[in-house]
JSON list of C-alpha atoms in Angstrom, two decimals:
[
{"chain": "V", "resi": 15, "resn": "VAL", "atom": "CA", "xyz": [96.76, 96.50, 99.39]},
{"chain": "V", "resi": 16, "resn": "ILE", "atom": "CA", "xyz": [99.22, 96.81, 96.50]},
{"chain": "V", "resi": 17, "resn": "PHE", "atom": "CA", "xyz": [96.38, 96.11, 94.05]},
{"chain": "V", "resi": 18, "resn": "VAL", "atom": "CA", "xyz": [94.29, 98.97, 95.52]},
{"chain": "V", "resi": 19, "resn": "ALA", "atom": "CA", "xyz": [97.26, 101.34, 95.32]},
{"chain": "V", "resi": 20, "resn": "TYR", "atom": "CA", "xyz": [97.92, 100.21, 91.73]},
{"chain": "V", "resi": 21, "resn": "ARG", "atom": "CA", "xyz": [94.26, 100.88, 90.76]},
{"chain": "V", "resi": 22, "resn": "CYS", "atom": "CA", "xyz": [94.35, 104.32, 92.40]},
{"chain": "V", "resi": 23, "resn": "VAL", "atom": "CA", "xyz": [97.53, 105.31, 90.59]},
{"chain": "V", "resi": 24, "resn": "LEU", "atom": "CA", "xyz": [96.22, 103.93, 87.28]},
{"chain": "V", "resi": 25, "resn": "GLY", "atom": "CA", "xyz": [92.88, 105.73, 87.71]},
{"chain": "V", "resi": 26, "resn": "PHE", "atom": "CA", "xyz": [94.63, 108.99, 88.59]},
{"chain": "V", "resi": 27, "resn": "ALA", "atom": "CA", "xyz": [96.92, 108.71, 85.53]},
{"chain": "V", "resi": 28, "resn": "LEU", "atom": "CA", "xyz": [93.98, 107.93, 83.25]},
{"chain": "V", "resi": 29, "resn": "MET", "atom": "CA", "xyz": [92.01, 110.92, 84.55]},
{"chain": "V", "resi": 30, "resn": "ASN", "atom": "CA", "xyz": [95.02, 113.19, 83.92]},
{"chain": "V", "resi": 31, "resn": "VAL", "atom": "CA", "xyz": [95.29, 111.96, 80.33]},
{"chain": "V", "resi": 32, "resn": "ILE", "atom": "CA", "xyz": [91.59, 112.53, 79.71]},
{"chain": "V", "resi": 33, "resn": "GLY", "atom": "CA", "xyz": [91.80, 116.00, 81.27]},
{"chain": "V", "resi": 34, "resn": "ALA", "atom": "CA", "xyz": [94.81, 116.84, 79.09]},
{"chain": "V", "resi": 35, "resn": "VAL", "atom": "CA", "xyz": [92.90, 115.82, 75.95]},
{"chain": "V", "resi": 36, "resn": "PHE", "atom": "CA", "xyz": [90.01, 118.10, 76.92]},
{"chain": "V", "resi": 37, "resn": "VAL", "atom": "CA", "xyz": [92.37, 121.01, 77.60]},
{"chain": "V", "resi": 38, "resn": "GLN", "atom": "CA", "xyz": [94.17, 120.43, 74.29]},
{"chain": "V", "resi": 39, "resn": "GLN", "atom": "CA", "xyz": [90.90, 120.44, 72.34]},
{"chain": "V", "resi": 40, "resn": "THR", "atom": "CA", "xyz": [89.72, 123.58, 74.13]},
{"chain": "V", "resi": 41, "resn": "MET", "atom": "CA", "xyz": [92.97, 125.38, 73.31]},
{"chain": "V", "resi": 42, "resn": "ALA", "atom": "CA", "xyz": [92.69, 124.36, 69.64]},
{"chain": "V", "resi": 43, "resn": "VAL", "atom": "CA", "xyz": [89.15, 125.76, 69.41]},
{"chain": "V", "resi": 44, "resn": "ALA", "atom": "CA", "xyz": [90.19, 128.97, 71.17]},
{"chain": "V", "resi": 45, "resn": "GLN", "atom": "CA", "xyz": [93.08, 129.43, 68.71]},
{"chain": "V", "resi": 46, "resn": "GLN", "atom": "CA", "xyz": [90.70, 128.98, 65.76]},
{"chain": "V", "resi": 47, "resn": "ASP", "atom": "CA", "xyz": [88.36, 131.60, 67.24]},
{"chain": "V", "resi": 48, "resn": "GLN", "atom": "CA", "xyz": [91.25, 134.02, 67.64]},
{"chain": "V", "resi": 49, "resn": "ASP", "atom": "CA", "xyz": [92.39, 133.40, 64.06]},
{"chain": "V", "resi": 50, "resn": "LEU", "atom": "CA", "xyz": [88.86, 134.08, 62.80]},
{"chain": "V", "resi": 51, "resn": "MET", "atom": "CA", "xyz": [88.70, 137.32, 64.77]},
{"chain": "V", "resi": 52, "resn": "ILE", "atom": "CA", "xyz": [92.03, 138.44, 63.31]},
{"chain": "V", "resi": 53, "resn": "LEU", "atom": "CA", "xyz": [90.86, 137.65, 59.77]},
{"chain": "V", "resi": 54, "resn": "GLN", "atom": "CA", "xyz": [87.61, 139.54, 60.36]},
{"chain": "V", "resi": 55, "resn": "LYS", "atom": "CA", "xyz": [89.48, 142.57, 61.69]},
{"chain": "V", "resi": 56, "resn": "GLN", "atom": "CA", "xyz": [91.86, 142.52, 58.71]},
{"chain": "V", "resi": 57, "resn": "LYS", "atom": "CA", "xyz": [88.86, 142.38, 56.36]},
{"chain": "V", "resi": 58, "resn": "GLU", "atom": "CA", "xyz": [87.24, 145.37, 58.12]},
{"chain": "V", "resi": 59, "resn": "ILE", "atom": "CA", "xyz": [90.47, 147.37, 57.86]},
{"chain": "V", "resi": 60, "resn": "SER", "atom": "CA", "xyz": [90.87, 146.48, 54.19]},
{"chain": "V", "resi": 61, "resn": "ASN", "atom": "CA", "xyz": [87.28, 147.50, 53.47]},
{"chain": "V", "resi": 62, "resn": "TYR", "atom": "CA", "xyz": [87.76, 150.78, 55.34]},
{"chain": "V", "resi": 63, "resn": "ASN", "atom": "CA", "xyz": [90.99, 151.51, 53.46]},
{"chain": "V", "resi": 64, "resn": "SER", "atom": "CA", "xyz": [89.39, 150.88, 50.09]},
{"chain": "V", "resi": 65, "resn": "LYS", "atom": "CA", "xyz": [86.49, 153.21, 50.93]},
{"chain": "V", "resi": 66, "resn": "LEU", "atom": "CA", "xyz": [88.90, 155.90, 52.10]},
{"chain": "V", "resi": 67, "resn": "LYS", "atom": "CA", "xyz": [91.01, 155.58, 48.95]},
{"chain": "V", "resi": 68, "resn": "ALA", "atom": "CA", "xyz": [87.89, 155.81, 46.79]},
{"chain": "V", "resi": 69, "resn": "LEU", "atom": "CA", "xyz": [86.85, 158.94, 48.67]},
{"chain": "V", "resi": 70, "resn": "PHE", "atom": "CA", "xyz": [90.17, 160.66, 48.08]},
{"chain": "V", "resi": 71, "resn": "ARG", "atom": "CA", "xyz": [90.24, 159.56, 44.43]},
{"chain": "V", "resi": 72, "resn": "SER", "atom": "CA", "xyz": [86.79, 161.06, 43.93]},
{"chain": "V", "resi": 73, "resn": "LEU", "atom": "CA", "xyz": [87.91, 164.33, 45.53]},
{"chain": "V", "resi": 74, "resn": "ASP", "atom": "CA", "xyz": [91.03, 164.56, 43.36]},
{"chain": "V", "resi": 75, "resn": "GLU", "atom": "CA", "xyz": [89.40, 166.36, 40.45]},
{"chain": "V", "resi": 76, "resn": "ASN", "atom": "CA", "xyz": [92.50, 167.00, 38.36]},
{"chain": "V", "resi": 77, "resn": "GLY", "atom": "CA", "xyz": [93.86, 163.46, 38.84]},
{"chain": "V", "resi": 78, "resn": "ASP", "atom": "CA", "xyz": [97.35, 164.48, 39.96]},
{"chain": "V", "resi": 79, "resn": "GLY", "atom": "CA", "xyz": [97.25, 162.21, 43.01]},
{"chain": "V", "resi": 80, "resn": "MET", "atom": "CA", "xyz": [97.25, 165.11, 45.46]},
{"chain": "V", "resi": 81, "resn": "LEU", "atom": "CA", "xyz": [94.46, 167.18, 46.98]},
{"chain": "V", "resi": 82, "resn": "SER", "atom": "CA", "xyz": [94.63, 170.92, 46.46]},
{"chain": "V", "resi": 83, "resn": "ARG", "atom": "CA", "xyz": [93.33, 173.43, 48.98]},
{"chain": "V", "resi": 84, "resn": "ASP", "atom": "CA", "xyz": [90.04, 173.78, 47.09]},
{"chain": "V", "resi": 85, "resn": "GLU", "atom": "CA", "xyz": [89.62, 170.03, 46.97]},
{"chain": "V", "resi": 86, "resn": "MET", "atom": "CA", "xyz": [90.29, 169.88, 50.72]},
{"chain": "V", "resi": 87, "resn": "PHE", "atom": "CA", "xyz": [87.52, 172.42, 51.36]},
{"chain": "V", "resi": 88, "resn": "LYS", "atom": "CA", "xyz": [85.12, 170.11, 49.53]},
{"chain": "V", "resi": 89, "resn": "LEU", "atom": "CA", "xyz": [86.23, 167.32, 51.85]},
{"chain": "V", "resi": 90, "resn": "GLN", "atom": "CA", "xyz": [84.97, 169.25, 54.88]},
{"chain": "V", "resi": 91, "resn": "ASP", "atom": "CA", "xyz": [81.36, 169.00, 53.76]},
{"chain": "V", "resi": 92, "resn": "ASP", "atom": "CA", "xyz": [81.52, 165.57, 52.10]},
{"chain": "V", "resi": 93, "resn": "PRO", "atom": "CA", "xyz": [78.86, 163.30, 53.68]},
{"chain": "V", "resi": 94, "resn": "SER", "atom": "CA", "xyz": [80.68, 160.16, 52.55]},
{"chain": "V", "resi": 95, "resn": "LEU", "atom": "CA", "xyz": [83.40, 160.89, 55.12]},
{"chain": "V", "resi": 96, "resn": "LYS", "atom": "CA", "xyz": [80.86, 160.55, 57.89]},
{"chain": "V", "resi": 97, "resn": "GLU", "atom": "CA", "xyz": [79.55, 157.29, 56.42]},
{"chain": "V", "resi": 98, "resn": "LEU", "atom": "CA", "xyz": [82.87, 155.51, 56.74]},
{"chain": "V", "resi": 99, "resn": "PRO", "atom": "CA", "xyz": [82.69, 153.08, 59.64]},
{"chain": "V", "resi": 100, "resn": "GLY", "atom": "CA", "xyz": [85.67, 152.97, 61.92]},
{"chain": "V", "resi": 101, "resn": "PRO", "atom": "CA", "xyz": [85.93, 151.30, 65.30]},
{"chain": "V", "resi": 102, "resn": "ASP", "atom": "CA", "xyz": [88.54, 153.82, 66.36]},
{"chain": "V", "resi": 103, "resn": "LYS", "atom": "CA", "xyz": [86.56, 156.76, 64.98]},
{"chain": "V", "resi": 104, "resn": "ILE", "atom": "CA", "xyz": [89.23, 157.32, 62.34]},
{"chain": "V", "resi": 105, "resn": "ALA", "atom": "CA", "xyz": [86.86, 159.26, 60.13]},
{"chain": "V", "resi": 106, "resn": "GLU", "atom": "CA", "xyz": [86.12, 161.78, 62.89]},
{"chain": "V", "resi": 107, "resn": "THR", "atom": "CA", "xyz": [89.80, 162.19, 63.69]},
{"chain": "V", "resi": 108, "resn": "LEU", "atom": "CA", "xyz": [90.61, 162.70, 60.03]},
{"chain": "V", "resi": 109, "resn": "GLU", "atom": "CA", "xyz": [87.87, 165.31, 59.71]},
{"chain": "V", "resi": 110, "resn": "VAL", "atom": "CA", "xyz": [89.18, 167.26, 62.72]},
{"chain": "V", "resi": 111, "resn": "ARG", "atom": "CA", "xyz": [92.75, 167.15, 61.42]},
{"chain": "V", "resi": 112, "resn": "ILE", "atom": "CA", "xyz": [91.69, 168.35, 57.97]},
{"chain": "V", "resi": 113, "resn": "LYS", "atom": "CA", "xyz": [89.76, 171.25, 59.49]},
{"chain": "V", "resi": 114, "resn": "ASP", "atom": "CA", "xyz": [92.81, 172.14, 61.58]},
{"chain": "V", "resi": 115, "resn": "LEU", "atom": "CA", "xyz": [95.00, 172.09, 58.47]},
{"chain": "V", "resi": 116, "resn": "LEU", "atom": "CA", "xyz": [92.58, 174.30, 56.57]},
{"chain": "V", "resi": 117, "resn": "ALA", "atom": "CA", "xyz": [92.39, 176.78, 59.44]},
{"chain": "V", "resi": 118, "resn": "GLU", "atom": "CA", "xyz": [96.16, 177.42, 59.32]}
]
């Protein structure tokens, strides 16, 4: 009777250890996936920022680092603003805000 109880307890403990190893490996893989997603998102944001900076540099005709009112009017019709990808539709928001500024 004691031997049967011993085997049951030992089997239960062994199954818990094996289950813990599986859970630990699953959590490690999930963390790696999350890290990869964060790196990918950072790369997308960096790419978007560089395109946006290039757009504003190209619109700054006199090279003073600021956009004049005339340069802002050119921004309204610039097709490259619509080409910028943005998961949060940043380009559309920027376009609306610029049009609002120009309307004032």
